[in-house]
Short mmCIF file of C-alpha atoms and ligand atoms in Angstrom, two decimals:
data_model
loop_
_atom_site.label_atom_id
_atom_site.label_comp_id
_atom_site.label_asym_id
_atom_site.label_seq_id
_atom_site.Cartn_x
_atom_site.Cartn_y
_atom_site.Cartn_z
CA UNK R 1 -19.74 14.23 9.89
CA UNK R 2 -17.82 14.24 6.45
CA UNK R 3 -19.90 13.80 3.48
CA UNK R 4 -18.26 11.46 0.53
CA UNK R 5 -19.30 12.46 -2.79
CA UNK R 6 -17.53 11.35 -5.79
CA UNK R 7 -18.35 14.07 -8.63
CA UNK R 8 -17.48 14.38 -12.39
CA UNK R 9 -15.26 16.34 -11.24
CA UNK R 10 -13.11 13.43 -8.80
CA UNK R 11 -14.02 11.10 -11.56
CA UNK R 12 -12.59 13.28 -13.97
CA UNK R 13 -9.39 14.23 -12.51
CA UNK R 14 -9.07 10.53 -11.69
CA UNK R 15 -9.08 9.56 -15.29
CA UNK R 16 -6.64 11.89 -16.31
CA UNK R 17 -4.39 10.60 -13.46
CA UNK R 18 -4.63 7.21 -14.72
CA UNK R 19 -4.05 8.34 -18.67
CA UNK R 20 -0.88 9.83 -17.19
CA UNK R 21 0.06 6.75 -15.08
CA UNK R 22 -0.42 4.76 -17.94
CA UNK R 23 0.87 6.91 -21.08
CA UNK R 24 3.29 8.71 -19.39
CA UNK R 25 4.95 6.89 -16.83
CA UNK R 26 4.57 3.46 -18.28
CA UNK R 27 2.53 1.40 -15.38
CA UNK R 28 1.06 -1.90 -17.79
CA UNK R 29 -1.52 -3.64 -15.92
CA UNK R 30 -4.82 -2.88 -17.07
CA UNK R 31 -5.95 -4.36 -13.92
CA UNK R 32 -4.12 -2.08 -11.73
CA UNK R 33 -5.06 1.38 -13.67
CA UNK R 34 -8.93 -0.14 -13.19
CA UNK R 35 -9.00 -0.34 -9.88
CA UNK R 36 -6.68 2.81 -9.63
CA UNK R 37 -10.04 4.45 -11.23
CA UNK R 38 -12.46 2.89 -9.35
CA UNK R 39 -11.06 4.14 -6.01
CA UNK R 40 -11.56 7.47 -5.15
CA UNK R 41 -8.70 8.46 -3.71
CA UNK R 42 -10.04 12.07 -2.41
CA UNK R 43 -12.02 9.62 0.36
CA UNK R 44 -8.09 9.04 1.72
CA UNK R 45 -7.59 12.86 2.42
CA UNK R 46 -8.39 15.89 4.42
CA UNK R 47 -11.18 17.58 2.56
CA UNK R 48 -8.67 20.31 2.91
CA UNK R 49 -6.60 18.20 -0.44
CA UNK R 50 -9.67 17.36 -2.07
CA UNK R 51 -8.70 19.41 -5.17
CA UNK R 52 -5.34 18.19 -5.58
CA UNK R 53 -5.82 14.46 -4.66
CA UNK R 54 -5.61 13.10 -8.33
CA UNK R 55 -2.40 15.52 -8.52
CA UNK R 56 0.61 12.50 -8.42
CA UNK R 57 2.11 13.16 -5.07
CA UNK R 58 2.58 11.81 -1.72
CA UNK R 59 0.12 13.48 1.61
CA UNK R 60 0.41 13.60 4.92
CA UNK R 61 -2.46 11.61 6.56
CA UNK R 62 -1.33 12.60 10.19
CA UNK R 63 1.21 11.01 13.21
CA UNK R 64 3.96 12.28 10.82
CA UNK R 65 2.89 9.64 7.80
CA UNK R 66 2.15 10.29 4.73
CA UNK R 67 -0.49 8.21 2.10
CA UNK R 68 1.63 7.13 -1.10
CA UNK R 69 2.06 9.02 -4.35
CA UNK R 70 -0.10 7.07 -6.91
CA UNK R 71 2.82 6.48 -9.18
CA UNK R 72 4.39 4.57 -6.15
CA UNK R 73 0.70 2.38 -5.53
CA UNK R 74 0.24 1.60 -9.43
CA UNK R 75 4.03 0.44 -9.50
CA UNK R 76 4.39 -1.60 -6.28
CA UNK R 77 0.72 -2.96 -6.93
CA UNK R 78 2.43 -3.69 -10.84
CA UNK R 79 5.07 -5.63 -9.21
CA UNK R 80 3.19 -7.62 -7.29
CA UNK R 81 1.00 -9.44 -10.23
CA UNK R 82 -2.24 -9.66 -8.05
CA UNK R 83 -4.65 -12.52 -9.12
CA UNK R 84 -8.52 -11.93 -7.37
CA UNK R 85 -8.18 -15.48 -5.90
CA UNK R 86 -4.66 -13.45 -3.39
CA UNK R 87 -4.08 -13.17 -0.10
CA UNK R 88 -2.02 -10.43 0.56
CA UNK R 89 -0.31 -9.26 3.66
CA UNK R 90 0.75 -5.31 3.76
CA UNK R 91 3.03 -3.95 6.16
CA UNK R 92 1.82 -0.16 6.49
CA UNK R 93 -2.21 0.49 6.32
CA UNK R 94 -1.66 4.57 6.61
CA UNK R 95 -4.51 5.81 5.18
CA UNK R 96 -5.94 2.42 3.38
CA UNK R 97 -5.63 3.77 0.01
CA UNK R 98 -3.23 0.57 -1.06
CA UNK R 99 -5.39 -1.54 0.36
CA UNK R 100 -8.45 -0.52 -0.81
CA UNK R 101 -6.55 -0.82 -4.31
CA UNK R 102 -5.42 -4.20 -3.89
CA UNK R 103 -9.27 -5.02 -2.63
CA UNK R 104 -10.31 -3.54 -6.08
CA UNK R 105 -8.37 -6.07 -7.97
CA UNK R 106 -10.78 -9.06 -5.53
CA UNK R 107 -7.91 -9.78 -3.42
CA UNK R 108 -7.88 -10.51 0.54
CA UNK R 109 -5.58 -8.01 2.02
CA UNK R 110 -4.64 -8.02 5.74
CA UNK R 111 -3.43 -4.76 6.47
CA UNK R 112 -1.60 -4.40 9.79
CA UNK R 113 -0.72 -1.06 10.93
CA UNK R 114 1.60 -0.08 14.12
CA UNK R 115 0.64 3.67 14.77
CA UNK R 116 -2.83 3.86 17.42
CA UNK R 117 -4.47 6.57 15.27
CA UNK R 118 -3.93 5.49 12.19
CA UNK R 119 -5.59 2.51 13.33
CA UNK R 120 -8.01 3.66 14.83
CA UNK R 121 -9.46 5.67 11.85
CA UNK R 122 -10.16 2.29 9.94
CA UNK R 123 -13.71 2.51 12.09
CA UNK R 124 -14.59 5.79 9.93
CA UNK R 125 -13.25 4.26 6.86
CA UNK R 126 -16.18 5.44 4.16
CA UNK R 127 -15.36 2.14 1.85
CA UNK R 128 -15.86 -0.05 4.44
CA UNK R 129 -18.88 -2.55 2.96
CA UNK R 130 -17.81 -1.99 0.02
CA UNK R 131 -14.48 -3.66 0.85
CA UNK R 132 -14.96 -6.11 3.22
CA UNK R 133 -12.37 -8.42 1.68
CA UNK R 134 -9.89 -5.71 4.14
CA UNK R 135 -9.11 -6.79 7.37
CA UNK R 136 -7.40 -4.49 9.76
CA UNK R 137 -4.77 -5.46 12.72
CA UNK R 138 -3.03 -3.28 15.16
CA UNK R 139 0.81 -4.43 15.34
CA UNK R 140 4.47 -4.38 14.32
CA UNK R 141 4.50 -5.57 10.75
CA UNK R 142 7.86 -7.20 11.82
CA UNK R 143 6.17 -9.97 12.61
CA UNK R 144 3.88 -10.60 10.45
CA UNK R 145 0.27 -12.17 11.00
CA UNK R 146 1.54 -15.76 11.63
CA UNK R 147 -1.94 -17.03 12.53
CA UNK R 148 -3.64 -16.03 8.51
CA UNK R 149 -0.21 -17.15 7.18
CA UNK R 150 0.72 -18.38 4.53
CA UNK R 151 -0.02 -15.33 2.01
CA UNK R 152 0.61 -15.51 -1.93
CA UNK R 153 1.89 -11.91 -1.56
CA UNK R 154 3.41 -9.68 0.78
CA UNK R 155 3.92 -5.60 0.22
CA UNK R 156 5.83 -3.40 2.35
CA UNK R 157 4.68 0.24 2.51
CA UNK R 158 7.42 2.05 4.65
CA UNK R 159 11.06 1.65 4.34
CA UNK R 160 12.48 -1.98 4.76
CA UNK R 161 16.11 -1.69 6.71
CA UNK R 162 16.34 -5.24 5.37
CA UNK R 163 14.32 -7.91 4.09
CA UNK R 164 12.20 -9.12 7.45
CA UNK R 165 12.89 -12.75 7.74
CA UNK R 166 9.64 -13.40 9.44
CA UNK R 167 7.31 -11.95 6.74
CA UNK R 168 9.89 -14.45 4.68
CA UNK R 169 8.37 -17.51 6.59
CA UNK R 170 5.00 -16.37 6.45
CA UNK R 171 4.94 -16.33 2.57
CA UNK R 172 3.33 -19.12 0.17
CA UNK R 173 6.20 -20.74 -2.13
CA UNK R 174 6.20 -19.18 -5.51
CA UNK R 175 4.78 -16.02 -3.61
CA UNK R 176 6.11 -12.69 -3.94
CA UNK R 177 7.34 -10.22 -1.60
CA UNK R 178 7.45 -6.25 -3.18
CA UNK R 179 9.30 -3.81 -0.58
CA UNK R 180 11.44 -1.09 -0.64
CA UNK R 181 14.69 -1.75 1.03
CA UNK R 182 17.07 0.79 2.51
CA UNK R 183 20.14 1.96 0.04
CA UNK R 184 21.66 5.36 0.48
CA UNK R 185 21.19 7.96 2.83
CA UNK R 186 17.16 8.79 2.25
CA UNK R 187 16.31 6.22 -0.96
CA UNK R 188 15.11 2.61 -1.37
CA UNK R 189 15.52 0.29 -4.25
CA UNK R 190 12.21 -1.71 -4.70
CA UNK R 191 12.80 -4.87 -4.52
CA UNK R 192 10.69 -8.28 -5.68
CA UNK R 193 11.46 -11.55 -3.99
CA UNK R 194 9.89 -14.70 -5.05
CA UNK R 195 10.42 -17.72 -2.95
CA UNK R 196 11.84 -20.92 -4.21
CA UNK R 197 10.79 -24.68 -3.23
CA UNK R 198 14.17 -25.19 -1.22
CA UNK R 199 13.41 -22.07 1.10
CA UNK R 200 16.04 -19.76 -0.81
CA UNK R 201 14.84 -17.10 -2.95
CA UNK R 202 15.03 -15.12 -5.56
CA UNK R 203 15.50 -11.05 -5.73
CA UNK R 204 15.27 -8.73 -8.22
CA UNK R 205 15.56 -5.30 -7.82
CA UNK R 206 13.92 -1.99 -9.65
CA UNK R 207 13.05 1.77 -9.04
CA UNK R 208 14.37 4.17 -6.26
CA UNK R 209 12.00 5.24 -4.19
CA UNK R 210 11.36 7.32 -0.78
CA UNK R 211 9.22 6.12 2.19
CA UNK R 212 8.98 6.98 5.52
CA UNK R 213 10.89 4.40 7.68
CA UNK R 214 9.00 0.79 9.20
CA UNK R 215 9.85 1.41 12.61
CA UNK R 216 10.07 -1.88 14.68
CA UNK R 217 7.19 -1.83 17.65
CA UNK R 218 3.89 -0.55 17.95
CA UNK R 219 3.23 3.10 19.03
CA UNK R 220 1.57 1.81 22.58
CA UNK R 221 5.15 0.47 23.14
CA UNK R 222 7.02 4.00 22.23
CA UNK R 223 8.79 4.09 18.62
CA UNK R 224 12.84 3.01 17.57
CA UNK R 225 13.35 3.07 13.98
CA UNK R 226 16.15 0.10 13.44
N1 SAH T 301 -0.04 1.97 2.46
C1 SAH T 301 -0.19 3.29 3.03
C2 SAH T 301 1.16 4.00 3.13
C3 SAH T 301 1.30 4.66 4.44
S1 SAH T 301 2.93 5.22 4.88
C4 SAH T 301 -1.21 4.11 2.25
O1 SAH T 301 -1.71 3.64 1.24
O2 SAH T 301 -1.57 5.20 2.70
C5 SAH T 301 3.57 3.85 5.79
C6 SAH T 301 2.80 3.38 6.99
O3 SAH T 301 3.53 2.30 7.57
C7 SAH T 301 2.62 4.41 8.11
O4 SAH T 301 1.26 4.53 8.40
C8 SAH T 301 3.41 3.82 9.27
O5 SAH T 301 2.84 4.11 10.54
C9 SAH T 301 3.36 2.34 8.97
N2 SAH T 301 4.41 1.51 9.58
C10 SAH T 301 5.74 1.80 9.73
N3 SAH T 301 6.38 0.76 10.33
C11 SAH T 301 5.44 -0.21 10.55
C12 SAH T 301 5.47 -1.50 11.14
N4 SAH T 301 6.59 -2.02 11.65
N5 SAH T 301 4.31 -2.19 11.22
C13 SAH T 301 3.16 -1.69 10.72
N6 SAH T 301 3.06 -0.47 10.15
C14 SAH T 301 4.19 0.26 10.05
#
């Protein structure tokens, strides 16, 4: 069994991380860079990475996916202008790093996730009583959790094609959707959509970004990216 220990050392590297985050590439929300420090992201990782998991780069975390570069968390997390009182759907649990940082900020995050491991590994997760405002489902994001619907936020961790009409439906009005969306060849433009009264919506866009793709399906059913 894996022993967790956060040192001086973790906590150390983490606040320079979030000093650079903050000074250096401009992330705001003093909310976001606090829970940013209060979860240590080494946890997410091999203990093979352990040294280099407050470096600012993406990991692989297995079945050919990969945990988000903290740059990419602080700034879709940012976007998403989480209040503790949120429920918030995310396409994409991976290695639960978002999610845990989401649960930081006292939000309810329902985390659905369509690759078998990757799901699976949520019964080791070392945060686990610590967060239990995370709940875990096996799925296609595609559709959404209908049945815990409606959400004051959605956020899409893998590369939209489009904007999913479904996760659309299942969002509060005034709620915001953050997701990057499909442009050229291997980038995605983050986008923010907040929903209006009438059903229509409004979309603003940001960043470029790279994500590996939200394939439609679960991996039980085999895999098609769209
Ligand atoms: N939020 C994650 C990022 C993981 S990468 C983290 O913090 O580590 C994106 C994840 O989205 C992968 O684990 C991938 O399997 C998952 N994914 C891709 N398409 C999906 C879909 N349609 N439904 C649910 N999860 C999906």
């Amino acid at each position: 069994m894996r022993r967790y220990e956060d040192t001086y050392l973790h906590k150390g590297l983490r606040k320079q991380l979030i000093t650079y985050l903050r000074d250096i590439r401009g992330i705001r929300d003093n909310r976001v860079l606090e829970a940013m420090n209060q979860v240590p992201r080494h946890y997410f990782l091999d203990s093979a990475f352990d040294r280099i998991a407050y470096d600012d780069r993406a990991f692989p975390i297995g079945e050919g996916q990969t945990i988000s570069q903290p740059y990419t968390v602080a700034y879709q997390s940012q976007l998403l202008e989480v209040k503790p009182t949120d429920s918030i759907l995310e396409i994409g649990t991976g290695s639960i790093y978002q999610a845990s940082v989401l649960a930081a900020m006292g939000a309810d995050v329902f985390t659905i996730e369509r690759q078998r491991k990757l799901f699976d590994a949520q019964n080791d997760f070392p945060l686990r009583e610590r967060f239990p405002n995370i709940h875990f489902f096996y799925g296609d994001g595609y559709k959404g959790l209908p049945d815990y619907a409606p959400f004051d936020k959605i956020i899409i961790t893998a590369a939209a094609p489009y904007i999913p009409e479904k996760l659309m439906a299942q969002l509060k009005v005034g709620g915001k959707m953050v997701l990057p969306v499909q442009d050229e060849e291997e980038f995605q433009t983050m986008m923010r959509i907040t929903k209006n009264d009438d059903g229509t919506w409004e979309e603003e866009t940001f960043e470029h970004f790279s994500f590996v793709p939200m394939l439609e399906g679960s991996s039980d059913q085999g895999q098609s990216p769209r």
